[in-house]
mmCIF file of C-alpha atoms in Angstrom:
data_model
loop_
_atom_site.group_PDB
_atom_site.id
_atom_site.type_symbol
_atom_site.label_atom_id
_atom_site.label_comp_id
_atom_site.label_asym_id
_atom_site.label_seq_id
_atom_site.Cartn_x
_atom_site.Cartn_y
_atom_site.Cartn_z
ATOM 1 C CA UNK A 1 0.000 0.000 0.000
ATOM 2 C CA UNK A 2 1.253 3.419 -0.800
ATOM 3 C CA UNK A 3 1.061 5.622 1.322
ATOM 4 C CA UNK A 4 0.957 9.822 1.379
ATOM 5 C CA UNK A 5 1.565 12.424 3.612
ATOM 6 C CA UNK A 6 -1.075 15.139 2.218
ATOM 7 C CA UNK A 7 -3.962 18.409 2.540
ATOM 8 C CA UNK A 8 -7.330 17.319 2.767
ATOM 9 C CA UNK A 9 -8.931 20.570 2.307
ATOM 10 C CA UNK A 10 -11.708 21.796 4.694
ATOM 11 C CA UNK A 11 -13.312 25.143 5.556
ATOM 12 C CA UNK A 12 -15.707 27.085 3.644
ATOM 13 C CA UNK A 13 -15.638 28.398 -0.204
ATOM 14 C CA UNK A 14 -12.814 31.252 -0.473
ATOM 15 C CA UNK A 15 -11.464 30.910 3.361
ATOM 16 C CA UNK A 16 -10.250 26.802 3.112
ATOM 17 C CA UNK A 17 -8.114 25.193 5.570
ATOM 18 C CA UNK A 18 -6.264 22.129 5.342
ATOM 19 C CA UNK A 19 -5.895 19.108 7.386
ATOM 20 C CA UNK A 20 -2.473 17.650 6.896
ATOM 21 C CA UNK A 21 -3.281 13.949 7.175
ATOM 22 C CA UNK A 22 -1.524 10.698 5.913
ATOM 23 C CA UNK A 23 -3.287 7.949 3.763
ATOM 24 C CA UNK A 24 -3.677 5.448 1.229
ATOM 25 C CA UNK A 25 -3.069 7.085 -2.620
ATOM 26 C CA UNK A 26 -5.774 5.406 -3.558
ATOM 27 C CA UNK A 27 -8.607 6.918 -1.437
ATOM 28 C CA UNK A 28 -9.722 10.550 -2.236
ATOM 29 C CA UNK A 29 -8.448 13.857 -1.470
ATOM 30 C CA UNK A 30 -10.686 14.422 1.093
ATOM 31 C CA UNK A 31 -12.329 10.508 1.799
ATOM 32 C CA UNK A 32 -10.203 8.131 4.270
ATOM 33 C CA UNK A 33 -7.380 8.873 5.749
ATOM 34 C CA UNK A 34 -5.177 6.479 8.159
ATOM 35 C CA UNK A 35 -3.821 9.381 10.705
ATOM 36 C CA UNK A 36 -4.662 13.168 10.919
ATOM 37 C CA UNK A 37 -0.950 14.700 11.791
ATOM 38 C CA UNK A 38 -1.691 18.346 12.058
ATOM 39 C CA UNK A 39 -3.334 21.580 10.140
ATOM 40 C CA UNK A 40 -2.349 24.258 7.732
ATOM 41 C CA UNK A 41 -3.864 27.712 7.217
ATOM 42 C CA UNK A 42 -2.948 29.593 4.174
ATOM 43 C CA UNK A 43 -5.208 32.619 4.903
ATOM 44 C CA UNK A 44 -2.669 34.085 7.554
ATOM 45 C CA UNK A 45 0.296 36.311 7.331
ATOM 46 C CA UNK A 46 2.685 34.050 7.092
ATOM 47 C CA UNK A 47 0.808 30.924 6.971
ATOM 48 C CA UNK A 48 -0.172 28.896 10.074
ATOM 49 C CA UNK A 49 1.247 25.242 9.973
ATOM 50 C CA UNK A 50 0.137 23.321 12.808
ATOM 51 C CA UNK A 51 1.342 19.609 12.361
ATOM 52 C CA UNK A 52 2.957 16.186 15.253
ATOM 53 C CA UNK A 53 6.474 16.380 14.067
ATOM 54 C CA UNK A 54 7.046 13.528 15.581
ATOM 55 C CA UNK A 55 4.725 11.890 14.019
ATOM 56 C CA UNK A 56 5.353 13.110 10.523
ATOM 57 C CA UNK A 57 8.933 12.184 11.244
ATOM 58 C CA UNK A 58 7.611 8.677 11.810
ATOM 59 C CA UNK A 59 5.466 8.564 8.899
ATOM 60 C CA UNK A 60 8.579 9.654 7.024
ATOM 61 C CA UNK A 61 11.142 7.007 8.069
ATOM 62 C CA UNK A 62 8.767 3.910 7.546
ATOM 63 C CA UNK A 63 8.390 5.574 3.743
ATOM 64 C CA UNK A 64 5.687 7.740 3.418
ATOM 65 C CA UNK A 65 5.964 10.247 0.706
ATOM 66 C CA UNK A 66 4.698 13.694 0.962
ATOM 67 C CA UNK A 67 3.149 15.650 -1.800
ATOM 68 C CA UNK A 68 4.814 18.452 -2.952
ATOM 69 C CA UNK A 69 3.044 21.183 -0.635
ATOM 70 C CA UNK A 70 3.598 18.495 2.236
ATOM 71 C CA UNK A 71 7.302 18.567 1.666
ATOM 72 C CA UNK A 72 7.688 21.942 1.781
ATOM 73 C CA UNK A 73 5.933 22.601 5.014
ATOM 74 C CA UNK A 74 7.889 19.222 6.583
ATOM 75 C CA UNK A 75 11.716 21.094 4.932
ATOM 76 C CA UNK A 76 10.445 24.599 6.401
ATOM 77 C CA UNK A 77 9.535 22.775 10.330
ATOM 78 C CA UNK A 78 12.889 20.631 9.589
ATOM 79 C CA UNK A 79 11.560 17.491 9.535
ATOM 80 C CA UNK A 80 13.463 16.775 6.321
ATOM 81 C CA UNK A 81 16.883 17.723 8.162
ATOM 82 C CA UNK A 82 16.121 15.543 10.473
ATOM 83 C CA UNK A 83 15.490 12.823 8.468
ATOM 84 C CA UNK A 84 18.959 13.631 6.761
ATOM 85 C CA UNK A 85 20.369 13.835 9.948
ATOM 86 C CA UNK A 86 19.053 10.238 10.820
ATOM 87 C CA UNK A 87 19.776 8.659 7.714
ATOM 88 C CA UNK A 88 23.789 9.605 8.794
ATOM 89 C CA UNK A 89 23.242 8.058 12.157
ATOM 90 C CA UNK A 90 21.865 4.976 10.578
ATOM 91 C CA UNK A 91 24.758 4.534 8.123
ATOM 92 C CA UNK A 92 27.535 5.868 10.849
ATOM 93 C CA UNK A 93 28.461 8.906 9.387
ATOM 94 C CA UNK A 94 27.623 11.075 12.648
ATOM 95 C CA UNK A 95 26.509 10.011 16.355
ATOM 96 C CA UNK A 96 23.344 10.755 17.546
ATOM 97 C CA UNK A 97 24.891 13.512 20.030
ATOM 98 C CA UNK A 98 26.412 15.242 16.700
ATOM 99 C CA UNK A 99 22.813 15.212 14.808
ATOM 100 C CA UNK A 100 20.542 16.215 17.606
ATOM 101 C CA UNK A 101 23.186 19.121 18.161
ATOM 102 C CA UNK A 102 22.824 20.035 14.614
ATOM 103 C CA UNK A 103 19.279 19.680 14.254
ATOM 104 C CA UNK A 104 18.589 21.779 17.559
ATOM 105 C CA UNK A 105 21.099 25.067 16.031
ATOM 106 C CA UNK A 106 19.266 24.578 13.005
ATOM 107 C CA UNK A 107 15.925 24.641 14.471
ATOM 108 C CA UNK A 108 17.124 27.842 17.158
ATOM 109 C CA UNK A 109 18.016 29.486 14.106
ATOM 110 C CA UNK A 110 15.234 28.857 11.856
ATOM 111 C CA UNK A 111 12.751 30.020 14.556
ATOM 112 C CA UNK A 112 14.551 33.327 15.480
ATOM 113 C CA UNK A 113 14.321 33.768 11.604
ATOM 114 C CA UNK A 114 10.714 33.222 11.337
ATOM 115 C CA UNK A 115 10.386 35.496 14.526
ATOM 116 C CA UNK A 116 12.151 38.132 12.878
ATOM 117 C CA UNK A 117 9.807 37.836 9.570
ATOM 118 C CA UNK A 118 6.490 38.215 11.881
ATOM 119 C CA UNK A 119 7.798 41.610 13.977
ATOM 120 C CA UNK A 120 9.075 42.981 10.362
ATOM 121 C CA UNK A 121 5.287 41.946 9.008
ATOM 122 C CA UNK A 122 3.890 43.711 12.034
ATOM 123 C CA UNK A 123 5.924 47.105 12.323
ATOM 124 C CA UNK A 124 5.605 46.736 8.363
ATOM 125 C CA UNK A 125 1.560 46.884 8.733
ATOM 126 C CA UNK A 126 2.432 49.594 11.532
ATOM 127 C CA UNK A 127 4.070 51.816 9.495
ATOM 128 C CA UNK A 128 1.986 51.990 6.359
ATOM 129 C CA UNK A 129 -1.019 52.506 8.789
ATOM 130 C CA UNK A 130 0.708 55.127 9.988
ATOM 131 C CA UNK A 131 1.839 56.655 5.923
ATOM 132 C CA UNK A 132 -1.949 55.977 5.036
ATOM 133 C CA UNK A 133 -3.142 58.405 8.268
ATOM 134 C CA UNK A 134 -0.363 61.183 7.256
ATOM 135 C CA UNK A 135 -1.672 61.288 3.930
ATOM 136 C CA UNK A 136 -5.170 61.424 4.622
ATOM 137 C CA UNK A 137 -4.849 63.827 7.715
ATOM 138 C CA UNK A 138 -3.079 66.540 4.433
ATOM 139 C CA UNK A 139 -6.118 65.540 2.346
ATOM 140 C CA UNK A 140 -8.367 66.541 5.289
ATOM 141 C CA UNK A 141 -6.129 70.007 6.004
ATOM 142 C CA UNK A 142 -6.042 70.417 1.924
ATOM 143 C CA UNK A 143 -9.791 70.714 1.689
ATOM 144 C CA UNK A 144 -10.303 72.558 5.267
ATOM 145 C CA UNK A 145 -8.003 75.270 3.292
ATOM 146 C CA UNK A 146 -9.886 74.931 0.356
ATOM 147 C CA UNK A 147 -13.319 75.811 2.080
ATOM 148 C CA UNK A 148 -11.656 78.298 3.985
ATOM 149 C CA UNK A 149 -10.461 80.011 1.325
ATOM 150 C CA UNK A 150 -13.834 79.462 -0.616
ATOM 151 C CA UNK A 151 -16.004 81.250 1.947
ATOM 152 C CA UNK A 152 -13.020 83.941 3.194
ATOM 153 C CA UNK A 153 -13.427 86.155 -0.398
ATOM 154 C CA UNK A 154 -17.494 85.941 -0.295
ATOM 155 C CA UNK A 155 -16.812 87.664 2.859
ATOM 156 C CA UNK A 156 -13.960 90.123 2.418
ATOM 157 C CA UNK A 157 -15.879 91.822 -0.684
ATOM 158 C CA UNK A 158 -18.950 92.334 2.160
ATOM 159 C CA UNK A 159 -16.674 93.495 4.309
ATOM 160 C CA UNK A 160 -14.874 95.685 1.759
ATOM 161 C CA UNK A 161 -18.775 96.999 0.943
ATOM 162 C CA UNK A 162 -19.521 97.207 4.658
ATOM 163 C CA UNK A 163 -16.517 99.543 4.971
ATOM 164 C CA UNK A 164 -17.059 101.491 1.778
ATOM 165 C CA UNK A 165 -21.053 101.642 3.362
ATOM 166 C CA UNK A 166 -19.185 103.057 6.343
ATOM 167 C CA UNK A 167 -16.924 105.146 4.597
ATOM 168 C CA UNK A 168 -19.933 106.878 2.847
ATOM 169 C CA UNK A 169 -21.611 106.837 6.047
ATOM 170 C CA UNK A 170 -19.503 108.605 7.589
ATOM 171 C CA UNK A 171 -18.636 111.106 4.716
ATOM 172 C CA UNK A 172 -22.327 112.227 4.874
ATOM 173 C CA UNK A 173 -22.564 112.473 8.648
ATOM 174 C CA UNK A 174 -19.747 114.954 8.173
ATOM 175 C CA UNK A 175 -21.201 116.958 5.286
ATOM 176 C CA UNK A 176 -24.285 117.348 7.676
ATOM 177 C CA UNK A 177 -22.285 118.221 10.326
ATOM 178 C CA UNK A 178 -20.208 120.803 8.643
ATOM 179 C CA UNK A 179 -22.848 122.543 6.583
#
């Protein structure tokens, strides 16, 4: 029996979610599966995979193969290295001291990477938040100036005629008062 390490999809039409399962090639993509190992979520930023490395490191060594999504997720969690790793220990290349050592600075380093990648995605998000509320806080002061200036000249020119009104006002107040 052949057997795979793949996505059986789930979730709802545009928003699916995948359970990461092994079983028989034979049986459908989402029919019968032998073992459900874990999940994967592509709609997140980055993606959320959820999976038993232990187990898929398991399913591995006794020969399961993974599809090609599958064996990316398994070389980005390092179950692949490991594998690597264990295939030396099994042909005496390394101890198993030497490959857990490995494997454990690989994994150290891998995770402060994908640490990094989420606080960059997050001050990232931050920052054009913060661009996006510049620019629309000069849009806002643009057209404030705009109406500003719109209703300041309607009312200069009746001020201007209030003071010429004045002016002439006054003028004839002080013809009356002189003659």
């Amino acid at each position: 029996m052949a057997v795979k390490i793949r996505l059986a999809r789930r979730g709802r039409k545009k928003a699916a979610q995948f359970d990461i399962v092994v079983a028989d090639s034979r049986s459908p993509r989402d029919g019968r599966f032998i073992e459900k190992i874990g999940t994967y979520n592509p709609n997140t930023n980055p993606a959320s995979i959820n999976f038993d490395s232990e187990k898929a490191f398991d399913w591995i060594m006794k020969g399961a193969q993974p599809t090609d999504t599958v064996r990316a997720m398994l070389s980005y969690r390092g179950v692949l290295y490991r594998k690597h790793l264990q295939l030396g220990v099994i042909k005496g290349a390394i101890s198993q001291d030497v490959a857990d050592q490995r494997f454990t600075d690989w994994k150290e380093q891998k995770d402060a990477k994908i640490e990094t990648k989420r606080s960059s995605l997050g001050t990232a998000k931050e920052e054009t938040r913060k661009q996006q509320l510049a620019a629309e806080t000069k849009v806002r002061e643009a057209r404030a100036e705009a109406i500003r200036l719109k209703n300041t000249p309607a009312a200069a020119p009746a001020a201007e005629e209030g003071e010429t009104a004045d002016a002439a006002t006054a003028d004839a107040t002080t013809e009356e008062a002189g003659a």
